[in-house]
Amino acid sequence: MTTLTRQDLNFGQVVADILCEFLEVAIHLILYVREVYPSGIFQKRKKYNVPVQMSCHPELNQYIHDTLHCVKPLIEKNDAEKVVVVIMDKEHHPVERFVFEISQPPLLSIRHPRPTPIRIPSDTLLSHVEQLLRAVILKISVCDAVLENNPPGCTFTVLVHTREAATRNMEKVQVIKDFPWIVADEQEVHMQEPRLIPLKTMTSDIVKMQLYVEERAQKAS
Amino acid sequence: MDDLYLDNIDEFVNDQNKIVTYKWLSLTLGVHVNLAKQVLHHYLDRKRNESSALLHATYLVSGKFVENGTTSHMVSVVQEDHLTVSVHVYSVQKAVLKDSGPLYSVDYDAVKENLRNCSRYSAIRCADAVPMSSTAVQQAHETAQAPPPETAHTKSGINGHSSLASKPTSKQSKGVMGMFANKNVSKNQESSQERTLEQREDAPVVETSKTKSAPKTHSMSNFFGNQATKKPDKSIKEEAAQMSSSVDEKPSSPVPKAETPVKEELPKGAVVEKDSSKSKRLDHSDSEEKNTSQKKQRRRIKKPQSDSSDDEVIPDSPPQLQEPRGPSPSLVKESFAFSHSDERSDCKRRKRRRVLKSRTFLDDEGCIVTEKGYESESYSETEDDFKASKPSQKNPDPPKPSTGKKEEEEEEEKRRKMVVAASNKSTKQASITGFFQKK
């Protein structure tokens, strides 16, 4: 296993880029699979050499794009602990939460007394990561099997679990104009009687990610 | 032995919640595809009989297809609900698949690993199919790229009809996708080319179910894929056209069926190649994909490299520094250090720098005077190139025009010797000479 350090911001940027791209694909796919929006607005596209579904609706795309644009600086600094896609029913009670737990390897390698030099992710490493991300996407495609159907009229939102300092920063500095981030409500964060369904774990040299779903036991309100 | 296979499938489907396609099963278990299909069929039967199964299956259907009076051979993968004739099981999974995308994803890694011999267990054989030489591949590549507009006009009514049929659907799809700027022209050309190429072959039509490629508009839309610059893709997978059990289509009726294959093919960017073998095509396509994905990854890699290199490189000092510059001594020393290292790699360069130096000289009274002052000195890579010009001894602070370092040292030594000689004559005190030797 290669030992990589994150002394240089560029490495963090590379990882953040990869993760944000992946999250964008994953969010679109979740919206498609869980039928949050009608399937007619989705289109087949290619990512990681496999077909994925992506929406055509410009406002939806812009919303997801802006959301992840704001999340990216957090991921760069390894401040984002979890990124959660919450699907809520008409009363804004969450019915499903797709939780992406993200962790990145520590800043300095513990094994060596001196910090090892920066190694930009190699081609083989990136193609390995691509393979792992492909597997996660495949798992999302078939998560229907383990989840119950959602009630009609659902909406979605994206939450980020991060540190308090980062929260204050986000409130202070608007990364995108007119796209403010606010602290989430308690009811959006916690679910009544959740059922935990693990979907996929992914471990690589540059990032570790775990995807699981918290599902409300009784979805029909 | 059958039971073993059935147990394996059971584990894959129920425990690991996988989609088990016949192709994946054959590669994983190392058996012929027909055996894999039979095993899947048995498994499905058994589970259905036990009535405990919450399983869903997809079927591969192929046969003659009549469209506008022309017959063609068609292959598609359908959900079992839409099945009229069963041929063989394509996959078994727990979830209801909304579209055919995951079917391709499942096989991707397995086929990639067995790229050289993915047809080892396959039932499709053709004696004439041999791998193309690389030159032939390149030629095919070029011819495919060169005349995209020609293909629209080449053949007979078949093409005419198909292009007519493709136009309204392309307009429809344009309406939906009209929100994205750059897709239209190249896609239409691609699609018309696909149709003509496809209709040339009546033999088993194998089409790609590759998705549409959106052009790369800017860096943030990277996830669209880097396809726009790509040539028409020559990769082959089995078609999964009819899987779009999307809401508004009724595959049972023939008329919408006529439209749906056209509609499906348009977004998919399917290309059919004439003469190459399946494995070669896969090989070529996968290597292309790998290249593009690698290129994309390399692009990603290159960016951080260029950024870091900007930080590391100290800008070169110009080859000839102008005279009295007046920078601070520390800055001068740094530039000297850099220029010193640089000169070793470069060819001879003359550099000038101002250095704080102390000079000793004898004044009128025979006293030794030490003066400190800035001097600009010319410095080059090899010491042979020193331009000598003797410094004036009585000038406290002149800028020495070009003085070699070595010669200055020599002169200093001379002075020291003179001093030593003078001091020896007078006294035998070692302390005075010691004062000078400390330098």
XYZ file of C-alpha atoms in Angstrom:
660
model
C 0.000 0.000 0.000
C 1.448 3.327 -0.965
C 1.866 5.829 1.754
C 0.469 9.153 0.797
C 0.494 12.380 2.684
C -1.606 15.465 2.285
C 0.873 18.186 2.860
C 0.154 19.857 -0.385
C -3.225 21.395 -1.018
C -3.151 19.982 -4.516
C -3.543 16.470 -3.262
C -6.566 17.528 -1.257
C -7.935 19.203 -4.340
C -7.561 16.049 -6.376
C -9.375 13.993 -3.769
C -12.059 16.628 -3.377
C -12.555 16.727 -7.133
C -12.952 13.004 -7.338
C -15.343 12.885 -4.415
C -17.488 15.762 -5.586
C -17.832 14.273 -9.030
C -18.802 11.000 -7.500
C -21.305 12.595 -5.133
C -22.939 14.399 -7.996
C -23.403 11.154 -9.900
C -24.603 9.416 -6.756
C -27.168 12.076 -5.931
C -28.615 11.971 -9.428
C -28.752 8.224 -9.284
C -30.451 8.220 -5.892
C -33.075 10.618 -7.170
C -33.664 8.324 -10.114
C -33.738 5.054 -8.244
C -35.892 6.266 -5.403
C -38.253 7.983 -7.818
C -38.064 11.347 -6.177
C -38.543 12.841 -9.607
C -40.262 11.228 -12.575
C -37.934 9.110 -14.624
C -38.701 11.107 -17.747
C -36.360 13.880 -16.759
C -33.450 11.513 -16.526
C -31.072 10.643 -19.254
C -28.460 8.000 -19.600
C -24.943 9.264 -19.356
C -21.589 7.714 -18.942
C -19.385 7.938 -15.934
C -16.555 5.669 -14.871
C -17.205 3.831 -18.135
C -20.660 2.701 -17.121
C -24.079 4.122 -17.850
C -25.623 6.234 -15.136
C -28.734 8.304 -14.976
C -28.581 12.033 -14.812
C -31.305 14.580 -14.822
C -31.849 17.047 -17.611
C -33.635 19.626 -15.570
C -31.390 22.673 -15.447
C -32.527 24.005 -12.089
C -32.157 20.696 -10.386
C -28.735 20.270 -11.892
C -27.730 23.750 -10.853
C -28.906 23.119 -7.316
C -26.924 19.933 -6.975
C -23.931 21.515 -8.624
C -23.982 24.505 -6.285
C -24.447 22.318 -3.254
C -21.408 20.276 -4.039
C -19.437 23.335 -4.973
C -19.913 24.556 -1.422
C -19.092 21.167 0.027
C -15.865 20.864 -1.877
C -13.768 23.198 0.308
C -14.815 21.183 3.339
C -13.713 17.972 1.748
C -10.418 19.537 0.726
C -9.638 20.276 4.320
C -11.040 16.958 5.460
C -13.702 18.759 7.479
C -16.663 16.952 6.011
C -17.417 13.906 8.087
C -20.595 12.884 6.353
C -22.615 13.973 3.389
C -26.226 12.940 3.720
C -28.948 12.899 1.100
C -32.226 13.067 2.980
C -35.486 12.150 1.332
C -38.457 13.638 3.102
C -42.155 13.118 2.775
C -44.777 15.812 2.359
C -44.635 16.789 6.007
C -40.881 17.199 5.800
C -40.196 14.210 7.963
C -37.285 12.208 6.662
C -38.141 8.792 5.310
C -34.725 7.838 4.030
C -31.231 9.068 4.615
C -28.397 8.040 2.341
C -25.295 8.638 4.383
C -21.886 8.921 2.767
C -19.293 8.751 5.496
C -16.042 10.097 4.192
C -12.658 9.923 5.758
C -9.272 10.664 4.334
C -5.906 9.335 5.425
C -4.087 11.363 8.091
C -1.848 14.296 7.294
C 1.443 12.721 8.158
C 2.382 9.161 7.898
C 3.021 7.650 11.283
C 5.346 4.952 10.099
C 8.209 7.153 9.046
C 9.981 9.610 11.288
C 10.120 12.149 8.527
C 7.116 13.003 6.438
C 7.245 11.099 3.194
C 7.283 13.161 0.038
C 4.038 13.995 -1.685
C 2.977 11.537 -4.284
C 0.348 12.608 -6.727
C -2.152 9.761 -7.196
C -0.882 7.486 -9.926
C -2.848 6.130 -12.827
C -3.218 2.700 -11.338
C -4.396 4.153 -8.090
C -6.967 6.292 -9.848
C -8.227 3.443 -11.954
C -8.531 1.372 -8.811
C -10.534 4.153 -7.213
C -12.676 4.317 -10.328
C -13.376 0.634 -10.017
C -14.439 1.054 -6.416
C -16.677 3.970 -7.236
C -18.242 1.933 -10.010
C -19.117 -0.716 -7.472
C -20.727 1.852 -5.195
C -22.814 3.151 -8.056
C -23.902 -0.348 -8.904
C -24.969 -0.856 -5.328
C -27.057 2.282 -5.388
C -28.763 1.018 -8.540
C -29.955 -2.094 -6.795
C -30.744 -0.643 -3.410
C -34.419 -0.961 -4.339
C -34.224 -4.523 -3.237
C -33.588 -3.688 0.367
C -35.663 -0.567 0.706
C -39.352 -0.104 0.786
C -41.129 2.218 -1.542
C -41.369 5.838 -0.641
C -44.672 7.644 -0.344
C -45.512 9.983 -3.197
C -44.583 13.637 -3.170
C -41.156 13.296 -1.619
C -38.522 15.970 -1.605
C -34.839 15.804 -0.933
C -32.119 17.826 0.683
C -28.407 17.511 1.277
C -26.842 17.800 4.693
C -23.197 17.979 5.591
C -21.875 16.943 8.972
C -18.866 19.025 9.750
C -17.072 20.837 12.529
C -18.416 23.909 14.209
C -15.614 26.119 12.976
C -16.321 25.114 9.432
C -20.025 25.800 9.964
C -19.280 29.305 11.120
C -17.062 29.815 8.133
C -19.720 28.662 5.772
C -22.227 31.018 7.280
C -19.818 33.875 7.104
C -18.365 33.342 3.694
C -20.829 32.603 0.957
C -18.978 30.452 -1.500
C -21.734 30.965 -4.005
C -23.789 34.088 -3.908
C -27.416 33.661 -2.848
C -26.815 30.090 -1.927
C -26.636 30.203 1.844
C -26.093 27.255 4.097
C -27.928 27.043 7.379
C -27.738 24.774 10.361
C -30.079 21.858 9.843
C -33.199 21.315 11.907
C -33.227 18.604 14.440
C -36.049 16.816 12.708
C -34.101 16.634 9.485
C -31.099 15.206 11.166
C -32.684 12.574 13.315
C -35.226 10.086 12.224
C -37.821 8.246 14.186
C -37.225 4.530 14.489
C -34.505 4.241 11.932
C -33.504 1.001 10.341
C -29.886 0.820 9.315
C -29.049 -0.835 6.015
C -25.418 -0.877 4.996
C -24.887 -0.643 1.283
C -21.233 -0.435 0.446
C -17.859 0.229 1.952
C -14.984 1.463 -0.082
C -11.387 1.636 1.044
C -8.607 3.091 -0.986
C -5.363 4.881 -0.356
C -6.754 8.316 -0.896
C -10.205 8.079 0.600
C -12.396 5.799 2.630
C -16.112 5.898 2.192
C -19.003 4.088 3.642
C -22.511 4.239 2.293
C -25.488 3.191 4.335
C -29.148 3.990 4.408
C -31.242 4.901 7.380
C -34.812 4.111 6.664
C -37.851 4.925 8.676
C -39.676 1.834 9.762
C -43.056 3.107 8.709
C -42.908 5.256 5.705
C -46.530 5.855 4.907
C -47.615 8.698 7.126
C -22.552 -30.382 -9.574
C -25.696 -28.532 -10.504
C -26.540 -28.105 -6.864
C -23.234 -26.439 -6.269
C -23.938 -23.927 -8.986
C -27.413 -23.300 -7.667
C -26.058 -22.707 -4.199
C -23.559 -20.260 -5.598
C -26.245 -18.347 -7.416
C -28.358 -18.348 -4.295
C -25.547 -16.804 -2.362
C -24.891 -14.162 -4.974
C -28.489 -13.150 -5.376
C -29.862 -13.396 -1.904
C -26.926 -12.822 0.364
C -24.869 -10.399 -1.607
C -27.794 -8.770 -3.361
C -26.024 -8.906 -6.688
C -27.320 -8.889 -10.189
C -26.247 -12.186 -11.705
C -26.005 -12.064 -15.463
C -25.294 -15.176 -17.446
C -22.104 -13.652 -18.764
C -20.826 -12.785 -15.332
C -21.746 -16.208 -14.042
C -19.928 -17.962 -16.839
C -16.784 -15.907 -16.284
C -16.923 -16.271 -12.541
C -17.536 -20.000 -12.488
C -15.473 -20.696 -15.571
C -18.202 -22.415 -17.528
C -19.661 -22.144 -20.969
C -22.354 -19.483 -21.415
C -24.981 -22.007 -22.368
C -24.404 -23.883 -19.178
C -24.652 -20.646 -17.252
C -27.941 -19.847 -18.898
C -29.289 -23.281 -18.099
C -28.213 -23.025 -14.526
C -29.866 -19.647 -14.163
C -33.010 -21.046 -15.686
C -33.044 -23.970 -13.283
C -32.437 -21.698 -10.369
C -35.278 -19.457 -11.353
C -37.637 -22.368 -11.834
C -36.764 -23.843 -8.519
C -37.215 -20.590 -6.686
C -40.468 -19.859 -8.411
C -41.769 -23.280 -7.521
C -40.847 -22.793 -3.951
C -42.808 -19.588 -4.207
C -40.475 -17.973 -1.804
C -38.655 -15.984 -4.364
C -38.835 -12.262 -4.614
C -36.770 -12.556 -7.696
C -36.945 -10.759 -10.941
C -35.462 -11.779 -14.201
C -34.645 -10.211 -17.487
C -34.648 -12.092 -20.754
C -32.728 -11.750 -23.922
C -35.002 -11.876 -26.925
C -33.924 -12.035 -30.487
C -35.700 -12.557 -33.699
C -36.966 -11.054 -36.868
C -38.286 -7.625 -36.598
C -40.475 -6.081 -39.228
C -40.399 -2.364 -39.518
C -42.022 -0.495 -42.365
C -41.916 -3.570 -44.495
C -38.245 -4.266 -43.956
C -37.092 -7.139 -41.865
C -34.104 -7.033 -39.642
C -32.671 -9.140 -36.937
C -33.022 -7.664 -33.533
C -31.709 -8.501 -30.126
C -32.956 -6.964 -26.926
C -33.175 -7.498 -23.238
C -36.597 -7.226 -21.687
C -38.222 -7.456 -18.347
C -40.222 -10.575 -17.908
C -43.449 -8.607 -17.696
C -43.018 -7.519 -21.272
C -42.131 -10.911 -22.561
C -44.074 -12.647 -25.262
C -41.523 -15.268 -26.196
C -38.939 -16.557 -23.809
C -35.537 -17.316 -25.136
C -33.060 -17.356 -22.283
C -32.455 -15.741 -18.994
C -30.183 -12.750 -19.068
C -29.946 -12.003 -15.386
C -31.410 -12.684 -11.987
C -31.556 -10.136 -9.199
C -33.674 -9.140 -6.252
C -34.463 -5.625 -7.260
C -36.652 -4.480 -10.085
C -34.346 -2.827 -12.539
C -35.619 0.431 -13.835
C -33.168 0.541 -16.662
C -30.495 -1.541 -18.253
C -27.537 0.475 -17.046
C -26.591 -1.760 -14.122
C -26.588 -4.808 -16.392
C -23.638 -3.360 -18.209
C -21.937 -2.290 -15.002
C -22.139 -5.781 -13.613
C -20.336 -7.354 -16.508
C -17.817 -4.551 -16.898
C -15.202 -5.665 -14.441
C -15.488 -9.332 -15.232
C -15.142 -8.737 -18.946
C -12.278 -6.346 -18.391
C -10.337 -8.951 -16.504
C -10.953 -11.570 -19.145
C -10.507 -9.270 -22.067
C -8.286 -11.527 -24.087
C -10.450 -14.554 -23.751
C -13.908 -13.218 -23.088
C -15.171 -15.331 -25.934
C -13.697 -18.441 -24.451
C -17.021 -19.549 -23.121
C -19.067 -17.832 -25.727
C -21.312 -19.579 -28.190
C -20.784 -17.082 -31.003
C -18.205 -18.270 -33.478
C -17.072 -16.993 -36.798
C -14.195 -18.457 -38.727
C -13.539 -15.237 -40.581
C -13.302 -13.158 -37.475
C -9.662 -12.583 -36.758
C -8.035 -9.768 -34.855
C -7.248 -6.774 -37.007
C -3.741 -5.538 -37.382
C -3.041 -2.169 -35.848
C -2.659 -0.499 -39.232
C -6.018 -1.790 -40.340
C -7.513 -0.509 -37.127
C -6.081 2.908 -37.735
C -7.384 2.991 -41.268
C -10.832 2.019 -40.136
C -10.583 4.691 -37.533
C -9.728 7.327 -40.082
C -12.387 6.326 -42.562
C -14.970 6.346 -39.827
C -13.980 9.831 -38.837
C -13.552 11.315 -42.271
C -16.927 11.273 -44.018
C -19.740 11.524 -41.509
C -21.999 13.516 -43.815
C -21.598 11.087 -46.671
C -23.198 8.249 -44.837
C -26.523 9.996 -44.824
C -26.796 9.792 -48.596
C -25.157 6.545 -49.489
C -27.736 3.814 -49.552
C -31.259 3.171 -50.635
C -34.695 3.684 -49.201
C -33.656 1.904 -46.059
C -31.396 4.671 -45.119
C -33.786 7.240 -46.403
C -36.538 5.888 -44.227
C -34.380 5.535 -41.252
C -33.017 9.029 -41.510
C -36.537 10.357 -41.884
C -37.610 8.406 -38.885
C -34.645 9.566 -36.945
C -35.286 13.218 -37.617
C -38.520 13.682 -35.666
C -37.206 11.652 -32.772
C -34.007 13.587 -32.833
C -36.041 16.748 -32.670
C -37.893 15.363 -29.703
C -34.738 14.478 -27.952
C -33.394 17.871 -28.885
C -36.317 19.448 -27.130
C -35.584 17.543 -23.969
C -31.896 18.078 -24.150
C -32.097 21.486 -25.671
C -31.096 22.847 -22.319
C -27.568 21.692 -22.865
C -25.785 23.738 -25.405
C -23.435 21.728 -27.420
C -24.852 18.359 -28.129
C -26.832 18.543 -31.258
C -24.961 18.435 -34.526
C -22.324 15.886 -33.829
C -24.836 13.604 -32.216
C -27.150 13.636 -35.204
C -24.332 12.900 -37.532
C -23.203 10.128 -35.316
C -26.636 8.663 -35.099
C -27.258 8.775 -38.834
C -23.943 7.131 -39.383
C -24.813 4.469 -36.881
C -28.050 3.671 -38.600
C -26.443 3.212 -41.965
C -23.619 1.114 -40.675
C -26.037 -0.990 -38.786
C -28.321 -1.633 -41.679
C -25.481 -2.872 -43.767
C -25.239 -5.862 -41.549
C -28.051 -8.263 -41.425
C -26.092 -10.716 -39.445
C -26.269 -10.716 -35.681
C -26.548 -7.126 -34.872
C -24.640 -6.343 -31.818
C -25.040 -2.837 -30.655
C -23.633 -0.906 -27.879
C -25.716 0.341 -25.135
C -23.238 2.980 -24.382
C -24.636 6.175 -23.216
C -24.614 9.522 -24.735
C -21.623 11.643 -24.318
C -21.931 15.228 -23.363
C -19.151 17.516 -24.418
C -16.895 18.849 -21.817
C -17.913 22.401 -21.356
C -15.748 23.361 -18.451
C -13.927 21.718 -15.666
C -16.837 21.389 -13.312
C -18.882 19.425 -15.795
C -16.212 16.758 -15.875
C -18.626 14.110 -14.840
C -20.331 14.361 -18.188
C -17.417 12.413 -19.527
C -14.873 13.347 -22.098
C -16.757 11.955 -25.030
C -17.352 14.839 -27.334
C -13.852 14.829 -28.654
C -13.992 11.072 -29.017
C -14.550 9.359 -32.284
C -17.655 7.213 -32.643
C -17.194 4.519 -30.116
C -16.388 1.146 -31.393
C -17.038 -0.836 -28.314
C -19.459 -3.706 -28.363
C -21.781 -4.852 -25.641
C -25.076 -6.604 -25.979
C -27.893 -4.276 -26.570
C -30.253 -3.543 -23.812
C -32.506 -1.326 -25.802
C -35.903 -2.524 -24.759
C -35.142 -2.317 -21.121
C -36.493 1.160 -21.111
C -39.696 0.036 -19.574
C -40.130 3.706 -19.165
C -43.455 5.065 -18.370
C -44.869 6.169 -21.668
C -43.848 3.227 -23.864
C -45.912 0.187 -24.681
C -43.528 -2.333 -26.132
C -46.272 -4.785 -26.944
C -47.711 -2.727 -29.769
C -45.599 -2.766 -32.905
C -45.896 0.891 -33.850
C -44.314 2.367 -30.779
C -41.859 -0.459 -30.961
C -40.780 0.854 -34.325
C -40.077 4.187 -32.800
C -38.508 3.031 -29.610
C -35.541 1.252 -31.109
C -34.823 4.338 -33.146
C -35.321 6.535 -30.151
C -33.211 4.340 -27.979
C -30.396 4.082 -30.441
C -30.168 7.793 -30.865
C -29.312 8.613 -27.308
C -27.039 5.671 -27.011
C -24.468 6.508 -29.636
C -24.301 2.977 -30.932
C -21.753 2.147 -33.579
C -21.370 -1.120 -35.352
C -18.125 -2.137 -36.943
C -17.955 -4.351 -39.918
C -15.079 -6.693 -40.005
C -13.448 -7.059 -36.676
C -13.905 -9.771 -34.163
C -15.792 -9.233 -30.987
C -12.846 -9.568 -28.722
C -10.755 -7.252 -30.790
C -13.442 -4.662 -30.748
C -13.825 -4.967 -27.049
C -10.111 -4.797 -26.717
C -9.894 -1.730 -28.888
C -12.796 -0.058 -27.210
C -11.608 -0.806 -23.773
C -8.167 0.375 -24.563
C -9.677 3.530 -26.014
C -11.758 3.961 -22.953
C -8.787 3.285 -20.818
C -6.791 5.783 -22.815
C -9.427 8.436 -22.500
C -10.019 7.682 -18.877
C -6.292 7.646 -18.378
C -5.985 10.849 -20.330
C -8.638 12.345 -18.164
C -6.893 11.086 -15.108
C -3.625 12.294 -16.464
C -5.158 15.642 -17.089
C -6.189 15.643 -13.532
C -2.752 14.626 -12.492
C -1.044 17.124 -14.722
C -2.847 20.007 -13.169
C -1.523 19.536 -9.680
C 1.925 18.844 -11.036
C 2.034 22.084 -12.931
C 0.783 23.914 -9.881
C 3.417 22.464 -7.650
C 6.144 23.092 -10.158
C 5.210 26.748 -10.253
C 5.846 26.909 -6.575
C 9.150 25.168 -6.653
C 10.838 26.900 -9.513
C 12.660 30.026 -8.599
C 12.671 32.355 -11.558
C 16.007 32.475 -13.292
C 18.096 35.509 -12.869
C 18.715 37.238 -16.154
C 21.951 36.330 -17.891
C 23.644 39.711 -17.417
C 22.845 41.766 -14.420
C 23.074 45.486 -14.894
C 25.586 47.415 -12.806
C 24.967 49.018 -9.554
C 21.706 47.519 -8.630
C 21.591 48.057 -4.934
C 19.703 45.108 -3.601
C 20.065 44.095 0.002
C 22.892 41.757 0.808
C 20.682 38.849 1.746
C 18.830 38.967 -1.525
C 22.073 39.174 -3.338
C 23.410 36.168 -1.560
C 20.302 34.160 -2.420
C 20.473 35.020 -6.037
C 24.100 34.132 -5.966
C 23.331 30.789 -4.482
C 20.700 30.092 -7.101
C 22.773 31.354 -9.948
C 25.598 29.248 -8.711
C 23.551 26.117 -8.859
C 22.017 27.125 -12.116
C 25.274 27.762 -13.783
C 26.391 24.271 -13.318
C 23.596 23.079 -15.477
C 23.617 25.899 -17.963
C 26.322 26.820 -20.293
C 28.589 29.672 -19.448
C 26.780 32.696 -18.221
C 28.156 35.848 -16.923
C 26.489 37.107 -13.847
C 27.106 40.115 -11.803
C 26.439 40.598 -8.223
C 27.175 43.070 -5.545
C 28.981 41.565 -2.666
C 30.094 43.043 0.566
C 33.820 42.706 0.618
C 36.532 43.991 2.779
C 39.728 45.213 1.291
C 43.009 45.958 2.928
C 45.588 48.301 1.580
C 48.509 50.337 2.649
C 47.938 53.994 2.885
C 50.459 56.786 2.604
C 51.836 56.317 6.030
C 52.367 52.659 5.585
C 49.389 51.754 7.702
C 47.230 48.888 6.772
C 43.704 49.960 6.217
C 40.725 47.685 5.993
C 37.701 48.951 4.223
C 34.384 47.310 3.639
C 32.401 48.102 0.584
C 30.058 46.764 -2.027
C 31.588 45.626 -5.165
C 29.965 44.280 -8.179
C 31.762 41.386 -9.506
C 31.313 39.368 -12.582
C 31.028 35.693 -12.066
C 30.850 32.948 -14.610
C 30.646 29.213 -14.562
C 34.233 28.372 -15.222
C 36.949 30.048 -13.356
C 39.023 30.368 -16.463
C 36.819 33.069 -17.746
C 37.576 35.597 -15.126
C 38.218 38.967 -16.558
C 41.041 40.467 -14.697
C 41.313 44.079 -13.886
C 43.462 45.212 -11.078
C 41.698 47.051 -8.349
C 43.109 50.378 -7.384
C 44.604 50.081 -4.006
C 44.060 53.539 -2.781
C 40.434 53.833 -3.710
C 38.279 53.186 -0.714
C 35.073 52.400 -2.450
C 35.202 52.102 -6.162
C 32.957 49.726 -7.994
C 35.337 47.267 -9.506
C 34.253 46.828 -13.064
C 35.149 43.222 -13.576
C 37.234 41.479 -11.073
C 37.730 37.820 -10.854
C 37.320 36.405 -7.469
C 40.456 34.376 -7.667
C 42.649 37.217 -8.588
C 41.338 39.302 -5.813
C 42.218 36.604 -3.428
C 45.659 36.430 -4.855
C 46.111 40.107 -4.381
C 44.911 39.895 -0.880
C 47.418 37.231 -0.223
C 50.103 39.402 -1.670
C 49.131 42.187 0.636
C 49.133 39.872 3.521
C 52.572 38.719 2.613
C 53.744 42.283 2.354
C 52.246 42.951 5.716
C 53.837 39.920 7.182
C 57.181 40.868 5.744
C 56.835 44.365 7.095
C 55.836 43.167 10.493
C 58.665 40.651 10.587
C 61.151 43.340 10.052
C 59.849 45.406 12.880
C 58.881 42.990 15.597
C 58.477 39.400 16.184
C 55.102 39.709 17.614
C 52.829 37.131 16.157
C 49.698 38.910 17.259
C 49.600 41.444 14.436
C 49.861 38.854 11.711
C 47.414 36.720 13.556
C 44.958 39.546 13.205
C 45.150 39.389 9.463
C 45.240 35.676 9.143
C 41.934 35.344 10.810
C 40.288 36.208 7.571
